Short mmCIF file of C-alpha atoms and ligand atoms in Angstrom, two decimals:
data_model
loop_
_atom_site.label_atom_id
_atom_site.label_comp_id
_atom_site.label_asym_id
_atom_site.label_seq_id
_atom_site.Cartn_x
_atom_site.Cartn_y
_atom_site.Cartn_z
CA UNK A 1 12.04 -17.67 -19.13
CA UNK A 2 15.31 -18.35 -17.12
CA UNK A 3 14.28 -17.44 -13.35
CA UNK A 4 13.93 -19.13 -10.12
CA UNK A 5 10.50 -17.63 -9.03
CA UNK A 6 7.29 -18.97 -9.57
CA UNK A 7 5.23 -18.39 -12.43
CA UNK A 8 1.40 -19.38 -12.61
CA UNK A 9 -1.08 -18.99 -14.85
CA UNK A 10 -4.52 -17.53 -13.97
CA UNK A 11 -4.03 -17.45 -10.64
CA UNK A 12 -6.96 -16.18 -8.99
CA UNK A 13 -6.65 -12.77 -7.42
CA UNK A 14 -9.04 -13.16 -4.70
CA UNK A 15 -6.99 -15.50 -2.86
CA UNK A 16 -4.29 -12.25 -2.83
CA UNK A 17 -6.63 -9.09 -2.26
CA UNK A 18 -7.87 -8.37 1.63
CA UNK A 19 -11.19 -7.61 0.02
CA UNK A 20 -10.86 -11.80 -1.06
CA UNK A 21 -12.62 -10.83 -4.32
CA UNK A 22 -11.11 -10.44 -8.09
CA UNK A 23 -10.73 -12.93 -11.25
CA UNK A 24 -7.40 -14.81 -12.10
CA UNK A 25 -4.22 -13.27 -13.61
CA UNK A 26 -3.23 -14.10 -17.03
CA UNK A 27 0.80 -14.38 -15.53
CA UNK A 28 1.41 -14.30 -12.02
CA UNK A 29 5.02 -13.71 -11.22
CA UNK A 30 6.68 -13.99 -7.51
CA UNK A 31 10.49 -13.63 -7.60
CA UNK A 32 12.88 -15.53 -5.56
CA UNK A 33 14.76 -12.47 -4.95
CA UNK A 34 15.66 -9.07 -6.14
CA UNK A 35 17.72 -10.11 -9.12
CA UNK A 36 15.29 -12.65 -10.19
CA UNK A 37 12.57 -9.80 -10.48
CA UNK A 38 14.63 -7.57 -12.57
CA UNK A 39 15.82 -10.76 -14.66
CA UNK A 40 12.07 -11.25 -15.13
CA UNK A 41 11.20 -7.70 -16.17
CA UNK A 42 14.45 -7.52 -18.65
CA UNK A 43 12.76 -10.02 -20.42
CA UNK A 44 8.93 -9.03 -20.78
CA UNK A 45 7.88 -7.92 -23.78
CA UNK A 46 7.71 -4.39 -24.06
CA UNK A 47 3.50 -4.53 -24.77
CA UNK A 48 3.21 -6.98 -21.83
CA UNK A 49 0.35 -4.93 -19.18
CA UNK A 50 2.01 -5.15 -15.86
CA UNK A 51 0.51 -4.86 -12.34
CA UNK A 52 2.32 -4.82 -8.95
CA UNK A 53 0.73 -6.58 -6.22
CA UNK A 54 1.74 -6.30 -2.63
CA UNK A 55 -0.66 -7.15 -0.15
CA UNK A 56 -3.96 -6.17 -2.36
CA UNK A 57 -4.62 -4.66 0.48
CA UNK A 58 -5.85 -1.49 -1.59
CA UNK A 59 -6.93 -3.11 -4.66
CA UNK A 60 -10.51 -4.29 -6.08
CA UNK A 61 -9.71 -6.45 -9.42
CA UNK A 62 -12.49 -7.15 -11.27
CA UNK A 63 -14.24 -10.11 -11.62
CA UNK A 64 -12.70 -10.70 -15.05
CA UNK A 65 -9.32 -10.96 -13.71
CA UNK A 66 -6.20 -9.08 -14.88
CA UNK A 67 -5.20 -9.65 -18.82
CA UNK A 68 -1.74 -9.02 -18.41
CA UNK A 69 0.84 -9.98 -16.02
CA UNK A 70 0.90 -9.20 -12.00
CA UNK A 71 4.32 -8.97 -10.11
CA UNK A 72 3.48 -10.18 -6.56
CA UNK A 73 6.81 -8.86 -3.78
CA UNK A 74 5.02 -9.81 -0.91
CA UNK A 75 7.13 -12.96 0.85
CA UNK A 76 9.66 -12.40 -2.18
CA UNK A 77 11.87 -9.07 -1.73
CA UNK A 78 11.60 -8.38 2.09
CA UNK A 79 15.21 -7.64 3.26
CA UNK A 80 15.47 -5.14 6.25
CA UNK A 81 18.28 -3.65 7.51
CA UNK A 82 19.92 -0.84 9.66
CA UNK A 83 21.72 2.24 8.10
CA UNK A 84 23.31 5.73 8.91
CA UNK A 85 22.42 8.70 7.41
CA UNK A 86 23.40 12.05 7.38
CA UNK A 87 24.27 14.08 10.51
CA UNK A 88 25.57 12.97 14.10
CA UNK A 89 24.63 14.27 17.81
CA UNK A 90 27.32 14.05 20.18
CA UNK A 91 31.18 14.09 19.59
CA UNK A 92 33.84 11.00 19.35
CA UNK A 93 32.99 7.38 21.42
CA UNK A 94 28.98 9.20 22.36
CA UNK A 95 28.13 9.68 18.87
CA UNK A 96 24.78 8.75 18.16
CA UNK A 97 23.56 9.21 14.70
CA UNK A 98 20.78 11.86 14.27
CA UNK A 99 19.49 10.37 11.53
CA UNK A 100 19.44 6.86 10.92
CA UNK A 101 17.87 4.79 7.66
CA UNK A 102 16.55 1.90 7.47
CA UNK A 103 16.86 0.13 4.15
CA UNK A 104 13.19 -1.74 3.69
CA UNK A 105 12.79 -3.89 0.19
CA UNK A 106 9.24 -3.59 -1.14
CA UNK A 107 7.60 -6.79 -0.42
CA UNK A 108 7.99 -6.02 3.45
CA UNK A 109 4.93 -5.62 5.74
CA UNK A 110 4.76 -2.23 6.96
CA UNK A 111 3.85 -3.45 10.43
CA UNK A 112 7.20 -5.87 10.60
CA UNK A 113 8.85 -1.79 9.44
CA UNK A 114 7.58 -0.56 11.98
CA UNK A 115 8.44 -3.58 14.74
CA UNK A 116 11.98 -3.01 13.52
CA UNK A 117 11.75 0.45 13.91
CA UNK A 118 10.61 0.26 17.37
CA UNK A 119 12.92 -2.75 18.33
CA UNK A 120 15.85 -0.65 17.75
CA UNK A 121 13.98 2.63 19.07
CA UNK A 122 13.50 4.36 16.55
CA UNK A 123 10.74 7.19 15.78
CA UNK A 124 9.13 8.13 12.32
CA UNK A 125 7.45 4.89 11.28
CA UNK A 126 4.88 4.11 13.82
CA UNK A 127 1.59 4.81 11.92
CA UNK A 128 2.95 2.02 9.60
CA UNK A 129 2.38 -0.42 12.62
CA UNK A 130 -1.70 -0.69 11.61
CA UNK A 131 -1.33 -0.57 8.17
CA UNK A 132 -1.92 -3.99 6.48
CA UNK A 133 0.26 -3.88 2.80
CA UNK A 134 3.90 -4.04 1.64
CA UNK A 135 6.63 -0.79 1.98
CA UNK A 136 5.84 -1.39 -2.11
CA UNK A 137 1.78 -0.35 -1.59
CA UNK A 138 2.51 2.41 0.58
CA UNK A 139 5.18 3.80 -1.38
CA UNK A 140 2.70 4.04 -4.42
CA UNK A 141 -0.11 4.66 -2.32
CA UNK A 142 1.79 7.36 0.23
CA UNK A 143 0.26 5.41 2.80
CA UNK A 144 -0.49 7.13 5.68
CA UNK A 145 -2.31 7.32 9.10
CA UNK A 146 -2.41 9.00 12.69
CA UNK A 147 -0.76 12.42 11.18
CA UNK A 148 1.72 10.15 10.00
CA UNK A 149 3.15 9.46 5.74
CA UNK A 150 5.07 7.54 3.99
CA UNK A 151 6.80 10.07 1.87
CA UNK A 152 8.12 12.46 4.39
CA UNK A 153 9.91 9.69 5.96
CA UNK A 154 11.83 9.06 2.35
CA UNK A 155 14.96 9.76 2.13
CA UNK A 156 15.47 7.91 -1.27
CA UNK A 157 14.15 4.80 -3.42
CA UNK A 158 15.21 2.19 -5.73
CA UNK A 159 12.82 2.01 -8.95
CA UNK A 160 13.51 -0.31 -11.56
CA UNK A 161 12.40 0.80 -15.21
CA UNK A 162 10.59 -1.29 -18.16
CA UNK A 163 14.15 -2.47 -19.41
CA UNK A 164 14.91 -3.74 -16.03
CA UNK A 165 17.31 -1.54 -15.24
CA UNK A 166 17.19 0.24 -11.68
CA UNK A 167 17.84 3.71 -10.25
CA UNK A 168 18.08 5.14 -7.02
CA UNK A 169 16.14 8.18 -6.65
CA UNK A 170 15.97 10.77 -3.89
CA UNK A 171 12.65 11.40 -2.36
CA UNK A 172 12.69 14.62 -3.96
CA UNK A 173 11.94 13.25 -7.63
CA UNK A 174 8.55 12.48 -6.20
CA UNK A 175 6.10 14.53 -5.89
CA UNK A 176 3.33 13.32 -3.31
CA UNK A 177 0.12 14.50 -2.04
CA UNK A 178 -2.81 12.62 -0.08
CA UNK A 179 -2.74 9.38 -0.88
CA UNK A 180 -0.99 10.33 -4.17
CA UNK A 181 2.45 9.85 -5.64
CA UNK A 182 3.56 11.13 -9.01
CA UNK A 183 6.88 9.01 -10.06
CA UNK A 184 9.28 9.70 -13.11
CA UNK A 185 7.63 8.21 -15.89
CA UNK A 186 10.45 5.74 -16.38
CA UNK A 187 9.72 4.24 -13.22
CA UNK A 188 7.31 1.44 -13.20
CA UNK A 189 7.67 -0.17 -9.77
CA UNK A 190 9.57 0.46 -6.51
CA UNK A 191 11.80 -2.73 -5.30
CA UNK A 192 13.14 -0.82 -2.28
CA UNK A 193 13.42 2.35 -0.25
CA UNK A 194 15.19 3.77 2.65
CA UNK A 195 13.24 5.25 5.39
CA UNK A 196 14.75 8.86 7.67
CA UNK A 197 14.19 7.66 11.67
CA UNK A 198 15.73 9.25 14.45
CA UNK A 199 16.30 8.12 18.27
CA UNK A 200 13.04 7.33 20.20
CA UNK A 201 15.00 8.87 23.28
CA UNK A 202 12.13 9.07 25.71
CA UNK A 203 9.55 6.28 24.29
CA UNK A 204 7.00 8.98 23.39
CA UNK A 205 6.82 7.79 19.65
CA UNK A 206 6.24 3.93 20.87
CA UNK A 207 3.50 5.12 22.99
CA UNK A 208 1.97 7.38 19.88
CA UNK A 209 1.94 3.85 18.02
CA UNK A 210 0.39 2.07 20.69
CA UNK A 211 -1.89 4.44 21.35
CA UNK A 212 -2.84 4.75 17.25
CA UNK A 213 -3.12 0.73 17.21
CA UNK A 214 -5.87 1.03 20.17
CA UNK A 215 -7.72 3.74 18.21
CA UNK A 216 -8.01 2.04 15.15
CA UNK A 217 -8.98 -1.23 16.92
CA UNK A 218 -11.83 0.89 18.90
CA UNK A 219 -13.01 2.51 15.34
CA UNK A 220 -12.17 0.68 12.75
CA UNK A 221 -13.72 -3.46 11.73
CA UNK A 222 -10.47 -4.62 12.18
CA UNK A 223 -10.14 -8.05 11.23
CA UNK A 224 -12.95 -7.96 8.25
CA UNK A 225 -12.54 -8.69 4.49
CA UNK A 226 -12.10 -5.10 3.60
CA UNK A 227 -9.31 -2.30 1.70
CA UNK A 228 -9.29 0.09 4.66
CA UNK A 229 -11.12 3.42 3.52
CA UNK A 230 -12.68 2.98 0.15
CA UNK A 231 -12.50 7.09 -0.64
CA UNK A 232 -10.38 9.49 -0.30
CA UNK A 233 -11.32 11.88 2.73
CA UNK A 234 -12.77 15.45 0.64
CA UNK A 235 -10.80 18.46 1.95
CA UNK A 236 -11.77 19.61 5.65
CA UNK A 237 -14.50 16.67 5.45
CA UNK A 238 -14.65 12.98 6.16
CA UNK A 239 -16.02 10.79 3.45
CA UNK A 240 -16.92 8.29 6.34
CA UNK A 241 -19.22 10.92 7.76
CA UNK A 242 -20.72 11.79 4.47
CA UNK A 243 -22.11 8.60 3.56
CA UNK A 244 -23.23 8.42 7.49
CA UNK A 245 -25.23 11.47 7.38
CA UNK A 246 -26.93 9.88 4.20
CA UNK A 247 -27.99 6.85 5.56
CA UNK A 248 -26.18 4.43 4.06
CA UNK A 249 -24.44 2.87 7.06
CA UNK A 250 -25.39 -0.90 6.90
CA UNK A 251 -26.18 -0.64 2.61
CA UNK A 252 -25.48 -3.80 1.21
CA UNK A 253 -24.98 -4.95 -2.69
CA UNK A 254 -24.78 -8.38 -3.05
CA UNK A 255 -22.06 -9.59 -0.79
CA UNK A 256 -20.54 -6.22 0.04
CA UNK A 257 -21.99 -3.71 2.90
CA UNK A 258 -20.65 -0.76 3.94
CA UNK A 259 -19.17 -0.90 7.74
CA UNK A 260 -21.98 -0.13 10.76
CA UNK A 261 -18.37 0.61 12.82
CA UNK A 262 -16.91 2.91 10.12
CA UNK A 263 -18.68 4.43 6.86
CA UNK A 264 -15.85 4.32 4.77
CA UNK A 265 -15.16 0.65 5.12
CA UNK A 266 -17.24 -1.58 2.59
CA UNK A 267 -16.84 -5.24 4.28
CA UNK A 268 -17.18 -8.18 2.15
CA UNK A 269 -18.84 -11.25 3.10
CA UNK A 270 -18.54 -15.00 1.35
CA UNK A 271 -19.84 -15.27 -1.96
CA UNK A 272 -19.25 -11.38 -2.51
CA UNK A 273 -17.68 -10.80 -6.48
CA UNK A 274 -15.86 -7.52 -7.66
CA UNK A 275 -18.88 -6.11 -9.15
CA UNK A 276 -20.67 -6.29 -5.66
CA UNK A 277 -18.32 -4.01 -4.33
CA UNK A 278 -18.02 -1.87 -7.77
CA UNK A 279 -21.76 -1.09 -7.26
CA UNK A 280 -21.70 -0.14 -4.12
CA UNK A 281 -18.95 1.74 -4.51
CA UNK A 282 -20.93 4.13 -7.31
CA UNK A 283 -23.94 3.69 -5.13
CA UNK A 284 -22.40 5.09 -1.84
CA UNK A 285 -20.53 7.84 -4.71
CA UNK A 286 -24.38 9.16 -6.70
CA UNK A 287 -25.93 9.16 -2.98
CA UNK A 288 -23.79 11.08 -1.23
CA UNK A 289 -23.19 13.82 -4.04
CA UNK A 290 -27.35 13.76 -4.53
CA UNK A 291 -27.96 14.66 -1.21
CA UNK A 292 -24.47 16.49 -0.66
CA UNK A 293 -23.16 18.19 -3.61
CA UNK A 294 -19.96 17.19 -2.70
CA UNK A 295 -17.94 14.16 -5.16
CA UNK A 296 -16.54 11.17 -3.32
CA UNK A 297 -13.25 9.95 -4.93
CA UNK A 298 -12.00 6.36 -4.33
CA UNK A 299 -9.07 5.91 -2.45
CA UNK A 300 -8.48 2.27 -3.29
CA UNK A 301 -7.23 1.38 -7.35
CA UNK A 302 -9.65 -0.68 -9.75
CA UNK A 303 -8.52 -2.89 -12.20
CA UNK A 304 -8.71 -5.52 -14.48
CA UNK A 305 -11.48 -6.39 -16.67
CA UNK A 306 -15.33 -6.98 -15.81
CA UNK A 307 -16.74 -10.58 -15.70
C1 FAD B 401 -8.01 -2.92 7.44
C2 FAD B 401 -7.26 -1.95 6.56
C3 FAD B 401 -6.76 -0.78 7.12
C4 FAD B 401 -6.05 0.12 6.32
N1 FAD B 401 -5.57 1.25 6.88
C5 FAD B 401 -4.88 2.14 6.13
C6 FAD B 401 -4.35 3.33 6.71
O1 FAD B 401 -4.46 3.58 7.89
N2 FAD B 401 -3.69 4.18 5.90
C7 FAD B 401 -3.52 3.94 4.56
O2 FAD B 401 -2.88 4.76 3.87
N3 FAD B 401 -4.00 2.82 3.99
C8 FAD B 401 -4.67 1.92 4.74
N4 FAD B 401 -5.18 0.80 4.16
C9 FAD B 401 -5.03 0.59 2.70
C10 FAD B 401 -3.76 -0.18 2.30
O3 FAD B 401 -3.32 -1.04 3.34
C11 FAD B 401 -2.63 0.78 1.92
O4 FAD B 401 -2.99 1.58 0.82
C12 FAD B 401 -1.34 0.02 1.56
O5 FAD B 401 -0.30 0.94 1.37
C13 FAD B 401 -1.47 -0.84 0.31
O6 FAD B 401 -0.35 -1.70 0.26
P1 FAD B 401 -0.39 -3.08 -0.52
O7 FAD B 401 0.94 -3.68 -0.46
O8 FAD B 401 -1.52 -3.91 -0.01
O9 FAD B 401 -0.73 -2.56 -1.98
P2 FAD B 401 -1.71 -3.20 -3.05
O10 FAD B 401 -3.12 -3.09 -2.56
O11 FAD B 401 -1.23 -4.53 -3.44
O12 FAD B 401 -1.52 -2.17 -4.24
C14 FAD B 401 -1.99 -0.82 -4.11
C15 FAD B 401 -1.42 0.00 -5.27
O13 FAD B 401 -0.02 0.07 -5.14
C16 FAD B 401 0.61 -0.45 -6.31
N5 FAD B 401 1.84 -1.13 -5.88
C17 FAD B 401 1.98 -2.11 -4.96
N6 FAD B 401 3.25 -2.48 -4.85
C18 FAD B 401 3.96 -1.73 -5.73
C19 FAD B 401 5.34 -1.66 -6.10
N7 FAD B 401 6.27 -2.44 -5.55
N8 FAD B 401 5.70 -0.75 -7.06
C20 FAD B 401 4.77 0.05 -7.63
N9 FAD B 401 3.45 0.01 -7.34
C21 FAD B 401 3.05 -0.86 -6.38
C22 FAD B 401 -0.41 -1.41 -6.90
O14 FAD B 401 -0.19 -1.64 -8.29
C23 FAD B 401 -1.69 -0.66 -6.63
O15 FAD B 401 -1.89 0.38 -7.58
C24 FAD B 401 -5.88 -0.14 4.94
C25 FAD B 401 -6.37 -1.34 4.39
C26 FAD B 401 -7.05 -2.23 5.19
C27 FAD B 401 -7.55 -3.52 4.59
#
């Protein structure tokens, strides 16, 4: 195939998933650029199973790896720039735009977003600061944290369909929920996206983000192999609570154990495989709806095939 990217052959997916576990990719794909990942997908065969990886920082692969072929953005499509958008305060040389985008491919860190963001003082995209994955994860994921989400702060994204070809689409062709996005079904990856911000006249959203990043740090075991919260938090409950009140901080499988700091966080240690954390995933799941009633839903994705 006629590109300028790199493409391996089982590539081992632990060495690209925060949780460090996961078997190897049949075809793994980084793009030099935008072009070169649409020149790529023009040319896959139509059967081909596809999976987009950002920063795997929400993603347990299983031990068997991924049959199929994984499109990695992360390092590859991270352009950033400064736009205007609709809608200006002020009249002739004072103008200052309202509303201001900023254009974000989807390989970018969210936390390099949100430095830009605040560098040119800008409020909107501060609870992206802490967040550890690509604009691509949290797009699919509606990333979100602090009160803050990704989708309200759309104001429209580039897709690219099976046949390569691209679209943009406004954020209104999405529909989104907690930690849920449902995309036109011709869309089978986002390449870019440009974000709504507005003036940070008086520094109160850069002190929201600071304050967010010191609450997280306090709560959460930062730093540790892990994909954030494992479930989704059950309405007007908190799944990290849940599995606290059944006695199952500390529960290890294997390598994995769910977080002493933070219920919802199962940490991995060296030596930890996919099923580890699969197990204790549908451990922490039975337990909690035994004693509970109530179903715990995982918020990260699981894929691939088992060892
Ligand atoms: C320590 C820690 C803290 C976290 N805190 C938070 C938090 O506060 N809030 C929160 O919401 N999440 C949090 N997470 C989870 C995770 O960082 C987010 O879900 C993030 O958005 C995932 O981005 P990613 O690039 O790592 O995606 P990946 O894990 O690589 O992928 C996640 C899903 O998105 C899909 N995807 C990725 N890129 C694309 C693309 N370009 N097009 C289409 N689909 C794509 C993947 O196929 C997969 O289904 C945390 C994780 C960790 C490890």
């Amino acid at each position: 195939m006629n590109v300028r990217g790199s493409i391996k052959h089982n590539e081992l997916l632990s060495r690209h998933t925060s949780w460090r576990v996961g078997g190897p990719a049949r075809t793994f794909f980084e793009p030099a650029d935008r072009e070169d990942l649409i020149t790529f997908v023009r040319a896959l065969p139509a059967e081909e199973p596809l999976l987009w990886l950002g920063l795997g920082s929400n993603l347990l692969v299983r031990d068997g790896g991924f049959a199929g072929t994984v499109i990695h953005l992360h390092g590859a499509l991270g352009a950033l720039r400064l736009g205007t958008g609709d809608g200006v305060q002020g009249t002739g040389q004072d103008a200052v735009p309202a509303v201001q985008t900023i254009y974000a491919e989807a390989g970018t860190h969210c936390a390099r977003l949100a430095k830009f963001a605040k560098d040119g003082k800008l409020a909107g995209l501060g609870f992206m600061a802490g967040i550890p994955g690509t604009v691509g994860g949290a797009l699919a994921m509606n990333a979100g944290a602090w009160g803050g989400e990704t989708w309200p702060q759309v104001s429209e994204a580039e897709i690219i369909r099976r046949d390569g070809g691209t679209e943009w689409l406004p954020a209104g062709d999405f529909r989104f929920a907690y930690r849920e996005v449902e995309v036109p079904q011709r869309a089978i990856g986002f390449i870019a996206a440009r974000f709504n911000v507005t003036p940070d006249a008086d520094g109160s959203h850069e002190r929201y983000t600071r304050e967010s990043l010191a609450k997280r740090k306090a709560t959460q075991p930062v730093g540790k192999p892990s994909a954030g919260s494992t479930f989704r938090n059950p309405v007007g409950d908190h799944a990290a609570r849940l599995i606290e009140s059944c006695g199952l901080k500390g529960h290890r499988i294997g390598g994995a154990t769910v977080s002493v700091q933070h219920a919802n966080f199962v940490l991995t240690e060296d030596g930890a495989c996919a099923a580890d954390v699969e197990q204790l995933i549908a451990h922490l799941q039975a337990t909690v709806k035994a004693k509970t009633g109530i179903a715990l839903h995982a918020e990260v994705k699981i894929v691939g095939d088992a060892a």
